[in-house]
mmCIF file of C-alpha atoms in Angstrom:
data_model
loop_
_atom_site.group_PDB
_atom_site.id
_atom_site.type_symbol
_atom_site.label_atom_id
_atom_site.label_comp_id
_atom_site.label_asym_id
_atom_site.label_seq_id
_atom_site.Cartn_x
_atom_site.Cartn_y
_atom_site.Cartn_z
ATOM 1 C CA MET A 1 -24.600 0.537 -43.248
ATOM 2 C CA VAL A 2 -22.588 1.869 -45.846
ATOM 3 C CA LYS A 3 -20.164 4.457 -43.584
ATOM 4 C CA ALA A 4 -18.560 6.243 -46.314
ATOM 5 C CA LEU A 5 -19.632 7.171 -49.755
ATOM 6 C CA LEU A 6 -16.093 7.669 -51.960
ATOM 7 C CA PHE A 7 -16.151 8.926 -55.751
ATOM 8 C CA ASP A 8 -14.152 9.023 -59.125
ATOM 9 C CA VAL A 9 -14.197 12.612 -60.555
ATOM 10 C CA ASP A 10 -13.490 12.425 -64.105
ATOM 11 C CA ASP A 11 -16.670 10.533 -66.192
ATOM 12 C CA THR A 12 -18.256 9.926 -62.753
ATOM 13 C CA LEU A 13 -19.466 13.074 -60.864
ATOM 14 C CA ILE A 14 -18.566 15.391 -63.941
ATOM 15 C CA PRO A 15 -18.628 13.518 -67.388
ATOM 16 C CA THR A 16 -15.495 15.730 -68.524
ATOM 17 C CA THR A 17 -14.631 13.316 -71.038
ATOM 18 C CA ASP A 18 -17.391 14.724 -74.057
ATOM 19 C CA PHE A 19 -16.986 18.367 -72.097
ATOM 20 C CA ILE A 20 -12.710 18.555 -72.584
ATOM 21 C CA GLU A 21 -13.965 17.417 -76.771
ATOM 22 C CA GLY A 22 -15.614 20.493 -76.727
ATOM 23 C CA VAL A 23 -13.455 22.771 -74.676
ATOM 24 C CA LEU A 24 -10.038 21.581 -76.575
ATOM 25 C CA TYR A 25 -11.541 21.894 -80.581
ATOM 26 C CA GLN A 26 -13.184 25.003 -79.668
ATOM 27 C CA ALA A 27 -10.125 26.495 -77.710
ATOM 28 C CA VAL A 28 -8.117 25.095 -80.835
ATOM 29 C CA ILE A 29 -10.419 27.287 -83.321
ATOM 30 C CA ALA A 30 -9.496 31.044 -81.338
ATOM 31 C CA ILE A 31 -6.087 29.999 -81.538
ATOM 32 C CA ILE A 32 -6.077 29.298 -85.020
ATOM 33 C CA ASN A 33 -7.610 32.689 -85.632
ATOM 34 C CA ALA A 34 -5.152 34.748 -83.161
ATOM 35 C CA GLY A 35 -2.088 32.996 -85.453
ATOM 36 C CA LEU A 36 -1.499 29.569 -85.285
ATOM 37 C CA PRO A 37 -0.629 28.057 -89.231
ATOM 38 C CA GLU A 38 -3.054 25.546 -88.907
ATOM 39 C CA GLU A 39 -6.046 25.190 -91.640
ATOM 40 C CA ASN A 40 -7.841 22.232 -89.406
ATOM 41 C CA PRO A 41 -8.557 22.756 -86.270
ATOM 42 C CA ALA A 42 -8.778 18.456 -86.130
ATOM 43 C CA ARG A 43 -5.699 18.226 -86.984
ATOM 44 C CA ALA A 44 -4.470 20.774 -84.304
ATOM 45 C CA VAL A 45 -6.664 18.876 -82.082
ATOM 46 C CA GLN A 46 -5.019 15.265 -82.688
ATOM 47 C CA LYS A 47 -1.734 17.045 -81.648
ATOM 48 C CA LEU A 48 -3.315 19.010 -78.688
ATOM 49 C CA HIS A 49 -4.293 15.384 -77.111
ATOM 50 C CA GLU A 50 -1.076 13.878 -78.069
ATOM 51 C CA LEU A 51 0.539 16.608 -76.058
ATOM 52 C CA ARG A 52 -1.569 15.999 -72.850
ATOM 53 C CA ARG A 53 -1.144 12.482 -72.699
ATOM 54 C CA ASN A 54 2.850 13.054 -72.240
ATOM 55 C CA ASN A 55 2.464 16.534 -70.389
ATOM 56 C CA ARG A 56 1.553 16.419 -66.644
ATOM 57 C CA GLU A 57 1.032 19.552 -66.196
ATOM 58 C CA HIS A 58 -1.945 20.439 -68.443
ATOM 59 C CA GLY A 59 -1.342 23.779 -68.084
ATOM 60 C CA ASN A 60 1.424 24.733 -70.636
ATOM 61 C CA ASN A 61 -0.678 22.395 -73.137
ATOM 62 C CA PHE A 62 -1.086 25.082 -75.779
ATOM 63 C CA ASP A 63 2.706 26.809 -75.136
ATOM 64 C CA LEU A 64 3.654 23.538 -76.437
ATOM 65 C CA LEU A 65 1.701 23.307 -79.399
ATOM 66 C CA CYS A 66 2.719 26.668 -80.225
ATOM 67 C CA HIS A 67 6.017 25.342 -79.906
ATOM 68 C CA VAL A 68 5.534 21.895 -82.691
ATOM 69 C CA TYR A 69 4.219 24.806 -84.884
ATOM 70 C CA GLY A 70 7.826 27.102 -84.271
ATOM 71 C CA ILE A 71 5.439 29.625 -82.962
ATOM 72 C CA ASP A 72 6.481 31.475 -80.018
ATOM 73 C CA ASN A 73 3.658 34.037 -79.208
ATOM 74 C CA LYS A 74 1.814 34.451 -76.089
ATOM 75 C CA THR A 75 -0.870 36.719 -77.038
ATOM 76 C CA ILE A 76 -1.654 33.210 -79.651
ATOM 77 C CA VAL A 77 -1.737 32.227 -76.625
ATOM 78 C CA GLN A 78 -3.450 33.949 -74.373
ATOM 79 C CA ALA A 79 -6.254 33.300 -76.740
ATOM 80 C CA ALA A 80 -7.256 29.817 -76.168
ATOM 81 C CA VAL A 81 -6.492 30.168 -72.940
ATOM 82 C CA LYS A 82 -9.067 32.788 -72.845
ATOM 83 C CA LYS A 83 -11.518 30.557 -74.976
ATOM 84 C CA TYR A 84 -10.893 27.531 -72.699
ATOM 85 C CA GLU A 85 -11.613 28.471 -69.321
ATOM 86 C CA ASP A 86 -14.112 30.414 -70.011
ATOM 87 C CA MET A 87 -15.829 27.670 -72.116
ATOM 88 C CA LYS A 88 -14.947 25.797 -68.589
ATOM 89 C CA HIS A 89 -16.698 28.239 -66.587
ATOM 90 C CA ALA A 90 -20.299 28.375 -68.764
ATOM 91 C CA SER A 91 -19.811 24.448 -69.494
ATOM 92 C CA LEU A 92 -18.754 22.194 -67.292
ATOM 93 C CA GLN A 93 -21.475 20.634 -65.539
ATOM 94 C CA PRO A 94 -22.392 17.578 -62.642
ATOM 95 C CA ASN A 95 -22.967 14.180 -64.161
ATOM 96 C CA ILE A 96 -26.802 13.981 -64.167
ATOM 97 C CA HIS A 97 -28.084 12.424 -60.660
ATOM 98 C CA ALA A 98 -24.939 13.893 -59.084
ATOM 99 C CA VAL A 99 -26.352 16.947 -57.181
ATOM 100 C CA SER A 100 -29.368 14.972 -56.048
ATOM 101 C CA VAL A 101 -27.742 11.231 -54.939
ATOM 102 C CA LEU A 102 -25.443 13.984 -52.704
ATOM 103 C CA GLU A 103 -28.066 15.401 -51.440
ATOM 104 C CA HIS A 104 -29.283 12.292 -50.611
ATOM 105 C CA ALA A 105 -26.250 10.631 -48.704
ATOM 106 C CA LEU A 106 -25.830 13.556 -46.860
ATOM 107 C CA SER A 107 -28.969 14.147 -45.758
ATOM 108 C CA ASN A 108 -28.931 10.133 -44.691
ATOM 109 C CA SER A 109 -25.666 10.818 -42.749
ATOM 110 C CA TYR A 110 -23.274 9.203 -45.261
ATOM 111 C CA LYS A 111 -19.599 10.822 -45.583
ATOM 112 C CA LEU A 112 -18.582 11.543 -48.382
ATOM 113 C CA GLY A 113 -15.033 11.640 -50.526
ATOM 114 C CA VAL A 114 -13.787 12.064 -53.663
ATOM 115 C CA VAL A 115 -10.554 9.672 -54.558
ATOM 116 C CA THR A 116 -9.380 10.593 -58.305
ATOM 117 C CA THR A 117 -6.398 10.398 -60.754
ATOM 118 C CA GLY A 118 -5.073 13.827 -61.284
ATOM 119 C CA GLU A 119 -3.311 17.059 -60.335
ATOM 120 C CA PRO A 120 -5.488 18.067 -56.868
ATOM 121 C CA ASP A 121 -5.448 21.310 -58.193
ATOM 122 C CA LYS A 122 -6.943 20.967 -61.375
ATOM 123 C CA GLN A 123 -9.476 18.201 -59.592
ATOM 124 C CA ILE A 124 -10.506 20.038 -56.927
ATOM 125 C CA ASP A 125 -10.966 23.457 -59.980
ATOM 126 C CA LYS A 126 -13.298 21.003 -61.509
ATOM 127 C CA LEU A 127 -15.231 20.143 -58.374
ATOM 128 C CA LYS A 128 -15.870 23.805 -58.169
ATOM 129 C CA VAL A 129 -16.992 25.216 -61.023
ATOM 130 C CA SER A 130 -19.135 22.076 -61.271
ATOM 131 C CA GLY A 131 -20.769 23.047 -57.818
ATOM 132 C CA LEU A 132 -20.008 20.017 -56.131
ATOM 133 C CA PHE A 133 -16.656 20.919 -54.628
ATOM 134 C CA ASP A 134 -18.781 21.789 -51.082
ATOM 135 C CA TYR A 135 -20.579 18.313 -50.887
ATOM 136 C CA PHE A 136 -17.062 16.973 -49.835
ATOM 137 C CA LYS A 137 -15.542 19.061 -47.351
ATOM 138 C CA GLY A 138 -12.359 18.814 -47.923
ATOM 139 C CA HIS A 139 -12.464 15.224 -48.390
ATOM 140 C CA ILE A 140 -11.217 15.636 -51.874
ATOM 141 C CA TYR A 141 -7.559 12.908 -52.352
ATOM 142 C CA ALA A 142 -6.003 13.745 -55.727
ATOM 143 C CA SER A 143 -2.552 12.789 -57.156
ATOM 144 C CA VAL A 144 -0.496 11.180 -60.352
ATOM 145 C CA ASP A 145 1.945 10.001 -58.322
ATOM 146 C CA PRO A 146 2.119 6.308 -59.350
ATOM 147 C CA LYS A 147 3.577 5.302 -55.964
ATOM 148 C CA GLU A 148 -0.111 6.143 -54.463
ATOM 149 C CA ALA A 149 -2.621 7.580 -57.232
ATOM 150 C CA LYS A 150 -5.214 4.705 -58.157
ATOM 151 C CA PRO A 151 -5.227 2.043 -58.665
ATOM 152 C CA LYS A 152 -3.304 1.609 -55.159
ATOM 153 C CA PRO A 153 -5.003 1.523 -52.182
ATOM 154 C CA ASN A 154 -2.855 4.840 -50.561
ATOM 155 C CA LEU A 155 -5.783 7.494 -51.088
ATOM 156 C CA PHE A 156 -8.220 5.766 -50.283
ATOM 157 C CA GLN A 157 -7.316 4.667 -47.390
ATOM 158 C CA THR A 158 -5.964 8.011 -46.423
ATOM 159 C CA ALA A 159 -9.508 9.253 -47.199
ATOM 160 C CA LEU A 160 -11.150 6.429 -44.881
ATOM 161 C CA LYS A 161 -8.601 7.773 -42.108
ATOM 162 C CA ALA A 162 -10.103 10.877 -42.336
ATOM 163 C CA LEU A 163 -13.596 9.878 -42.293
ATOM 164 C CA ASP A 164 -13.165 7.696 -40.074
ATOM 165 C CA ALA A 165 -15.114 4.598 -41.844
ATOM 166 C CA LYS A 166 -14.030 1.348 -42.212
ATOM 167 C CA ALA A 167 -13.531 -0.181 -45.672
ATOM 168 C CA GLU A 168 -15.686 -3.013 -45.231
ATOM 169 C CA GLU A 169 -18.882 -0.743 -44.405
ATOM 170 C CA SER A 170 -17.892 1.887 -47.977
ATOM 171 C CA PHE A 171 -18.322 2.118 -51.328
ATOM 172 C CA TYR A 172 -16.260 3.446 -54.197
ATOM 173 C CA VAL A 173 -18.080 4.746 -57.359
ATOM 174 C CA GLY A 174 -15.730 5.041 -60.541
ATOM 175 C CA ASN A 175 -15.874 4.647 -64.403
ATOM 176 C CA ARG A 176 -12.882 2.296 -64.547
ATOM 177 C CA LEU A 177 -11.984 -1.811 -63.748
ATOM 178 C CA ASP A 178 -8.517 -1.465 -64.498
ATOM 179 C CA VAL A 179 -8.082 1.774 -62.269
ATOM 180 C CA ASP A 180 -10.958 2.046 -60.095
ATOM 181 C CA VAL A 181 -12.433 -1.168 -59.134
ATOM 182 C CA ALA A 182 -9.286 -2.684 -58.783
ATOM 183 C CA GLY A 183 -8.047 0.648 -56.963
ATOM 184 C CA ALA A 184 -11.848 0.268 -54.280
ATOM 185 C CA HIS A 185 -10.345 -3.443 -53.884
ATOM 186 C CA ASN A 186 -6.763 -2.919 -53.427
ATOM 187 C CA ALA A 187 -7.879 -0.976 -50.368
ATOM 188 C CA ASN A 188 -11.023 -3.532 -49.205
ATOM 189 C CA ILE A 189 -13.488 -1.261 -50.595
ATOM 190 C CA GLN A 190 -17.076 -2.224 -52.278
ATOM 191 C CA ALA A 191 -17.014 -1.121 -55.509
ATOM 192 C CA ILE A 192 -19.637 0.284 -57.596
ATOM 193 C CA LEU A 193 -18.448 0.315 -61.701
ATOM 194 C CA LEU A 194 -20.286 2.996 -63.425
ATOM 195 C CA TYR A 195 -21.052 2.476 -66.864
ATOM 196 C CA CYS A 196 -20.476 5.387 -68.869
ATOM 197 C CA GLY A 197 -18.085 6.973 -70.796
ATOM 198 C CA LYS A 198 -15.142 6.323 -72.886
ATOM 199 C CA TYR A 199 -14.223 3.242 -71.078
ATOM 200 C CA ALA A 200 -17.996 1.739 -71.120
ATOM 201 C CA GLY A 201 -16.358 -1.453 -73.367
ATOM 202 C CA GLN A 202 -13.967 -2.626 -71.125
ATOM 203 C CA THR A 203 -13.698 -5.572 -69.552
ATOM 204 C CA PRO A 204 -11.148 -7.511 -67.363
ATOM 205 C CA GLN A 205 -9.998 -10.157 -70.053
ATOM 206 C CA SER A 206 -10.096 -6.527 -72.436
ATOM 207 C CA VAL A 207 -8.105 -5.265 -69.965
ATOM 208 C CA LEU A 208 -5.163 -7.866 -69.505
ATOM 209 C CA LEU A 209 -5.512 -8.736 -73.738
ATOM 210 C CA GLN A 210 -4.080 -4.372 -73.508
ATOM 211 C CA ARG A 211 -1.460 -5.599 -71.054
ATOM 212 C CA GLY A 212 -0.032 -8.105 -73.664
ATOM 213 C CA VAL A 213 -1.505 -11.291 -71.849
ATOM 214 C CA LYS A 214 -2.329 -14.272 -74.077
ATOM 215 C CA ALA A 215 -6.247 -14.686 -74.903
ATOM 216 C CA ASN A 216 -5.052 -18.605 -73.973
ATOM 217 C CA ALA A 217 -3.581 -17.924 -70.290
ATOM 218 C CA ILE A 218 -6.735 -15.734 -69.581
ATOM 219 C CA LEU A 219 -9.006 -18.726 -71.055
ATOM 220 C CA GLU A 220 -6.619 -21.687 -69.077
ATOM 221 C CA GLY A 221 -7.444 -19.757 -65.517
ATOM 222 C CA ALA A 222 -3.866 -18.522 -65.211
ATOM 223 C CA PHE A 223 -5.379 -14.767 -64.121
ATOM 224 C CA LYS A 224 -8.400 -15.676 -61.998
ATOM 225 C CA GLN A 225 -7.224 -13.668 -59.137
ATOM 226 C CA GLU A 226 -6.154 -10.291 -61.666
ATOM 227 C CA ILE A 227 -9.952 -10.267 -62.923
ATOM 228 C CA ARG A 228 -11.733 -11.210 -59.600
ATOM 229 C CA LYS A 229 -9.796 -7.636 -58.312
ATOM 230 C CA MET A 230 -11.348 -6.460 -61.665
ATOM 231 C CA THR A 231 -15.352 -6.909 -61.064
ATOM 232 C CA PRO A 232 -17.237 -5.056 -58.991
ATOM 233 C CA GLU A 233 -19.997 -5.657 -56.793
ATOM 234 C CA HIS A 234 -22.165 -3.743 -58.390
ATOM 235 C CA THR A 235 -22.395 -2.107 -61.964
ATOM 236 C CA ILE A 236 -24.377 1.122 -62.605
ATOM 237 C CA THR A 237 -25.401 3.012 -65.778
ATOM 238 C CA ASN A 238 -26.682 6.354 -63.974
ATOM 239 C CA LEU A 239 -25.954 7.858 -60.497
ATOM 240 C CA ARG A 240 -29.370 7.556 -59.592
ATOM 241 C CA GLN A 241 -29.442 3.769 -59.518
ATOM 242 C CA LEU A 242 -26.840 4.516 -56.188
ATOM 243 C CA LEU A 243 -30.052 4.979 -54.997
ATOM 244 C CA GLU A 244 -31.280 1.325 -54.777
ATOM 245 C CA ILE A 245 -28.170 0.244 -53.839
ATOM 246 C CA LEU A 246 -27.613 2.161 -50.800
#
């Protein structure tokens, strides 16, 4: 019997990619209406995405966007922040079947935990706003530190120790081969890939090609270990299918 079920947050428990796209667009419209000198919201959203990719402290991205446009106006920034917060609390929902699966797991004495990449306070906030926080009883492990974040085994091992669970009796559910599946395997945990979101087309081979590995080297079998590490024990297309595995 599986002793622990560990989950990723973004695009696993919560469909954050779709949510973020809509919220950022509305926030940009609000900041333009407040005085940002830009007539094309899509262009400002693109710049905001670039800032988010290079800035770990997401809380000041709207300030940085204003700086890009040569603006230093807290009122304009607050317009975007208010719209973002309003939409977050109104729109951030758990993934389909997430609640029923977590309820089922708890009713069958499974131990639940979260292992996720991101600033801890941001990830916890997402879980609280979406109504999922209480299911995990504080067992939420998040980091952006490359020394311990996925695919390193550190956070997985911390979670298992806290849950008093064995790796070989546990599952991890995530949506990325290179981070989630590989990370679970690095900690000797069985991996379940949720095939959804922006990484749905990912394969072990495509990950290696993106890293600069030559196709011939892959075909010749030089990266069998890496491919095996990114190959999940199970693949599902919705969380409800977890019940068939467990």
